[in-house]
Amino acid sequence: MQLLTISLRLSAQKAILLQTNLTLLMYPYKDLFAFTKNVFLAMGCPQEDAQVATTVLLSADLRGVDSHGVARLTGYVRLWEAGRINAKPNVRIVHETPSTATVDGDGGLGLVVAPIAMQIAIDKAKQVGSGWVSVKNSNHYGIAGYHAMMALEHDMIGISMTNASPLVAPTNSLKRLLGTNPIAVAIPAKNEPPMVADFATTTAANGKLEILQRKNLDAPLGWIQDKNGVTTPNAHELKDGGALLPLGGDREHGSHKGYCLGSIVDIFSAVLSGANYGPWVPPFVSFLPVPSDPVGEGIGHFFGAMRVDAFRPADDFKTHMDNWITTFRNAPAVEGEKVLIPGDPEREIQFSRLNEGVPLLEPVVKDLKEVAEKLGVAFIE
Amino acid sequence: MQLLTISLRLSAQKAILLQTNLTLLMYPYKDLFAFTKNVFLAMGCPQEDAQVATTVLLSADLRGVDSHGVARLTGYVRLWEAGRINAKPNVRIVHETPSTATVDGDGGLGLVVAPIAMQIAIDKAKQVGSGWVSVKNSNHYGIAGYHAMMALEHDMIGISMTNASPLVAPTNSLKRLLGTNPIAVAIPAKNEPPMVADFATTTAANGKLEILQRKNLDAPLGWIQDKNGVTTPNAHELKDGGALLPLGGDREHGSHKGYCLGSIVDIFSAVLSGANYGPWVPPFVSFLPVPSDPVGEGIGHFFGAMRVDAFRPADDFKTHMDNWITTFRNAPAVEGEKVLIPGDPEREIQFSRLNEGVPLLEPVVKDLKEVAEKLGVAFIE
């Protein structure tokens, strides 16, 4: 472990972080991995599940999505303590056709359930060209992108989405009805790295708002509405009847399109599978109650895999993807910027974090130490 | 035909229209249908193709997407005159698996090619649960929603997307690299009408900007950038090196997410199928040249169909969709507004236009009369 003098490359998220003056502590990835895996083992996860769950969870830290990585480990532990996560789930197909399946996650960690479901989609794609799997009775599954990227090594396009507890007000709504419902799509290339899009269907990710709240900083208009449905810079309004806004921000800038996207994710993930949808999606945090009138089981995910050679020879596809990627990456850009390919920034961060370690905020480290003590797991030396 | 005193229900698009002081003329749907079909027949389309092309094209007028309806008929005729549309295409599958296909549109009208391709997706879904079809060598296919909605009567979810000629600059790009690349998703319900999302992956549709240009009205910031990549209210900048902006509008409001969406549409539609992608997509207007160094054939589309009973019993799914829809529709709304279900506004407009007729702008009528004369087709009495 080493103390980090903040010198990270800037990104939008980091720019906010820098204003917080919080101390970051650096941990080697392998140490964080061993610790996290031991926590999952202490929860009762089988060896293999603990290995997968750790890999998925820490892929967020490696890719710079700090809100979805090891910072959430204590949240999973609390849900398990509250009896809302099954550490030994029997994940199984409950309905299927040659190209589709519905999977019951048996209340397991989404970090474990999701890779199983994505593998089913991949296996079906091997057989009939494409595979599509809707999942019920699951929990938070980490970053959407991890699961989509599982398809890449098979020369497949991977798709991953999940619903989440309601934080977002549809256009015109005073009520939160949707989660930040992310979509990820991973597309293989030949000599270029793959394209990996992974984004919440809101204007801004919830993680950014938590940081603004902590530091009393203003949010840009179009991120949040107050309890009267009026856009506001005050992130604290989220605790007072406000809501996140769908991608687009307001009607004039297409918020109804972000609302469509979030709805599609919700329906594919939960109405297809039989999970809870809309305002019934159970919260990630254990101190909030589960809705007493569920319309399904747990939260829902949706996965897809398409073999590229189910459409044209794989080499043709990948050669043209290289051309697509280099054309976009080399396009003339605004002063001081460049045109990024989705997945570029995350890959750069991953490279640096594998080499230099993963930075964690001091309060996150404090939480992890408490969990370690509670579960009798040694923390990182 | 009757002259319309403008008293239409207001929508965002109509509000702009009202400021234009252009005269609207009303035509009964059946008269417009007969005329349009005769134009397609005069181009040499077989009876059945002319019938389908007319149905698809006018579905835009019925649903209130006036930019994509009969107003474009003269554009298709000019492309045909320029030898860029094949009126008698041999649309065929060139590559397939049980759940996927690639279709060669043989340079036909997208209005004809797309329903054939969507039907292939539906047929595959009947066999193996889902069907996915990528199309090359096609042309503009009307509104995305029409094709997605073909799935509804089969208790399937329908998906439709298409690429289009480059008007949109990715985040940070000075160059137009993507079309307005729409996505449509149609989802069946039980007693409620289906949910039909159909939206361009840009902040604003191009049709709205054409109206602003014509009347020298300002656009909201976040719709357009100028040739230096700076957001501008001046819609004329589009003719001077400017570009439309991806959904989100700017980086701070998530334009990289709109850029991801437009990219996914482009790749699914064209890199999978072997059509032109990115800056190579040929223009809809015949006075602009086709790129001299094509990377594929024509423009591309992508279609999907998923049987809902490939995931759970259809009645279960549709009952929960009804619950989803009524929950959202009845949510508390901001003063004077209501929460809309995607597809609600278009269905209302369709009801009124089937009964009261389709309003056309005077310049559109003038264009249609010229086409009628040129092709020796009688215009509407």
PDB file of N, CA, C and O in Angstrom, chain A residues 202-225:
ATOM      1  N   THR A 202     -28.960   7.561 -17.977  1.00  0.00           N
ATOM      2  CA  THR A 202     -29.247   8.860 -17.367  1.00  0.00           C
ATOM      3  C   THR A 202     -28.213   9.875 -17.865  1.00  0.00           C
ATOM      4  O   THR A 202     -27.200   9.499 -18.454  1.00  0.00           O
ATOM      5  N   THR A 203     -28.458  11.157 -17.590  1.00  0.00           N
ATOM      6  CA  THR A 203     -27.481  12.173 -17.964  1.00  0.00           C
ATOM      7  C   THR A 203     -26.167  11.938 -17.236  1.00  0.00           C
ATOM      8  O   THR A 203     -25.092  12.008 -17.828  1.00  0.00           O
ATOM      9  N   ALA A 204     -26.265  11.663 -15.951  1.00  0.00           N
ATOM     10  CA  ALA A 204     -25.068  11.501 -15.129  1.00  0.00           C
ATOM     11  C   ALA A 204     -25.208  10.254 -14.268  1.00  0.00           C
ATOM     12  O   ALA A 204     -26.303   9.889 -13.855  1.00  0.00           O
ATOM     13  N   ALA A 205     -24.098   9.611 -14.017  1.00  0.00           N
ATOM     14  CA  ALA A 205     -24.114   8.434 -13.152  1.00  0.00           C
ATOM     15  C   ALA A 205     -24.338   8.863 -11.705  1.00  0.00           C
ATOM     16  O   ALA A 205     -23.955   9.962 -11.293  1.00  0.00           O
ATOM     17  N   ASN A 206     -24.968   7.990 -10.938  1.00  0.00           N
ATOM     18  CA  ASN A 206     -25.272   8.293  -9.544  1.00  0.00           C
ATOM     19  C   ASN A 206     -24.002   8.535  -8.723  1.00  0.00           C
ATOM     20  O   ASN A 206     -23.989   9.373  -7.821  1.00  0.00           O
ATOM     21  N   GLY A 207     -22.938   7.831  -9.055  1.00  0.00           N
ATOM     22  CA  GLY A 207     -21.681   7.985  -8.316  1.00  0.00           C
ATOM     23  C   GLY A 207     -21.187   9.426  -8.307  1.00  0.00           C
ATOM     24  O   GLY A 207     -20.698   9.930  -7.286  1.00  0.00           O
ATOM     25  N   LYS A 208     -21.334  10.100  -9.445  1.00  0.00           N
ATOM     26  CA  LYS A 208     -20.898  11.504  -9.522  1.00  0.00           C
ATOM     27  C   LYS A 208     -21.706  12.376  -8.577  1.00  0.00           C
ATOM     28  O   LYS A 208     -21.184  13.320  -7.979  1.00  0.00           O
ATOM     29  N   LEU A 209     -22.985  12.071  -8.463  1.00  0.00           N
ATOM     30  CA  LEU A 209     -23.844  12.894  -7.613  1.00  0.00           C
ATOM     31  C   LEU A 209     -23.529  12.706  -6.136  1.00  0.00           C
ATOM     32  O   LEU A 209     -23.612  13.647  -5.348  1.00  0.00           O
ATOM     33  N   GLU A 210     -23.156  11.471  -5.783  1.00  0.00           N
ATOM     34  CA  GLU A 210     -22.798  11.234  -4.382  1.00  0.00           C
ATOM     35  C   GLU A 210     -21.608  12.093  -3.985  1.00  0.00           C
ATOM     36  O   GLU A 210     -21.553  12.631  -2.874  1.00  0.00           O
ATOM     37  N   ILE A 211     -20.672  12.235  -4.897  1.00  0.00           N
ATOM     38  CA  ILE A 211     -19.489  13.066  -4.608  1.00  0.00           C
ATOM     39  C   ILE A 211     -19.894  14.539  -4.481  1.00  0.00           C
ATOM     40  O   ILE A 211     -19.440  15.252  -3.575  1.00  0.00           O
ATOM     41  N   LEU A 212     -20.776  14.993  -5.369  1.00  0.00           N
ATOM     42  CA  LEU A 212     -21.235  16.382  -5.285  1.00  0.00           C
ATOM     43  C   LEU A 212     -21.954  16.650  -3.969  1.00  0.00           C
ATOM     44  O   LEU A 212     -21.770  17.690  -3.338  1.00  0.00           O
ATOM     45  N   GLN A 213     -22.774  15.674  -3.560  1.00  0.00           N
ATOM     46  CA  GLN A 213     -23.490  15.825  -2.283  1.00  0.00           C
ATOM     47  C   GLN A 213     -22.506  15.973  -1.128  1.00  0.00           C
ATOM     48  O   GLN A 213     -22.653  16.851  -0.288  1.00  0.00           O
ATOM     49  N   ARG A 214     -21.490  15.087  -1.148  1.00  0.00           N
ATOM     50  CA  ARG A 214     -20.544  15.065  -0.034  1.00  0.00           C
ATOM     51  C   ARG A 214     -19.832  16.400   0.107  1.00  0.00           C
ATOM     52  O   ARG A 214     -19.500  16.833   1.189  1.00  0.00           O
ATOM     53  N   LYS A 215     -19.582  17.068  -1.020  1.00  0.00           N
ATOM     54  CA  LYS A 215     -18.808  18.304  -1.000  1.00  0.00           C
ATOM     55  C   LYS A 215     -19.630  19.559  -1.232  1.00  0.00           C
ATOM     56  O   LYS A 215     -19.067  20.643  -1.440  1.00  0.00           O
ATOM     57  N   ASN A 216     -20.952  19.423  -1.250  1.00  0.00           N
ATOM     58  CA  ASN A 216     -21.820  20.585  -1.484  1.00  0.00           C
ATOM     59  C   ASN A 216     -21.475  21.329  -2.773  1.00  0.00           C
ATOM     60  O   ASN A 216     -21.506  22.556  -2.819  1.00  0.00           O
ATOM     61  N   LEU A 217     -21.125  20.580  -3.806  1.00  0.00           N
ATOM     62  CA  LEU A 217     -20.843  21.212  -5.095  1.00  0.00           C
ATOM     63  C   LEU A 217     -22.111  21.195  -5.959  1.00  0.00           C
ATOM     64  O   LEU A 217     -22.957  20.318  -5.811  1.00  0.00           O
ATOM     65  N   ASP A 218     -22.220  22.183  -6.857  1.00  0.00           N
ATOM     66  CA  ASP A 218     -23.371  22.237  -7.753  1.00  0.00           C
ATOM     67  C   ASP A 218     -23.232  21.230  -8.886  1.00  0.00           C
ATOM     68  O   ASP A 218     -22.137  20.994  -9.403  1.00  0.00           O
ATOM     69  N   ALA A 219     -24.362  20.678  -9.285  1.00  0.00           N
ATOM     70  CA  ALA A 219     -24.411  19.824 -10.479  1.00  0.00           C
ATOM     71  C   ALA A 219     -24.825  20.683 -11.666  1.00  0.00           C
ATOM     72  O   ALA A 219     -25.510  21.697 -11.496  1.00  0.00           O
ATOM     73  N   PRO A 220     -24.410  20.307 -12.882  1.00  0.00           N
ATOM     74  CA  PRO A 220     -24.931  21.013 -14.058  1.00  0.00           C
ATOM     75  C   PRO A 220     -26.455  20.845 -14.136  1.00  0.00           C
ATOM     76  O   PRO A 220     -26.980  19.794 -13.740  1.00  0.00           O
ATOM     77  N   LEU A 221     -27.149  21.845 -14.614  1.00  0.00           N
ATOM     78  CA  LEU A 221     -28.586  21.697 -14.843  1.00  0.00           C
ATOM     79  C   LEU A 221     -28.801  20.590 -15.867  1.00  0.00           C
ATOM     80  O   LEU A 221     -28.031  20.455 -16.815  1.00  0.00           O
ATOM     81  N   GLY A 222     -29.849  19.800 -15.655  1.00  0.00           N
ATOM     82  CA  GLY A 222     -30.114  18.694 -16.571  1.00  0.00           C
ATOM     83  C   GLY A 222     -29.717  17.341 -15.989  1.00  0.00           C
ATOM     84  O   GLY A 222     -29.949  16.304 -16.600  1.00  0.00           O
ATOM     85  N   TRP A 223     -29.113  17.365 -14.802  1.00  0.00           N
ATOM     86  CA  TRP A 223     -28.747  16.100 -14.144  1.00  0.00           C
ATOM     87  C   TRP A 223     -29.838  15.661 -13.156  1.00  0.00           C
ATOM     88  O   TRP A 223     -30.080  14.486 -12.995  1.00  0.00           O
ATOM     89  N   ILE A 224     -30.440  16.642 -12.502  1.00  0.00           N
ATOM     90  CA  ILE A 224     -31.320  16.364 -11.362  1.00  0.00           C
ATOM     91  C   ILE A 224     -32.576  17.221 -11.474  1.00  0.00           C
ATOM     92  O   ILE A 224     -32.516  18.362 -11.941  1.00  0.00           O
ATOM     93  N   GLN A 225     -33.701  16.695 -10.996  1.00  0.00           N
ATOM     94  CA  GLN A 225     -34.871  17.555 -10.787  1.00  0.00           C
ATOM     95  C   GLN A 225     -35.238  17.528  -9.309  1.00  0.00           C
ATOM     96  O   GLN A 225     -34.915  16.583  -8.592  1.00  0.00           O
TER      97      GLN A 225
END
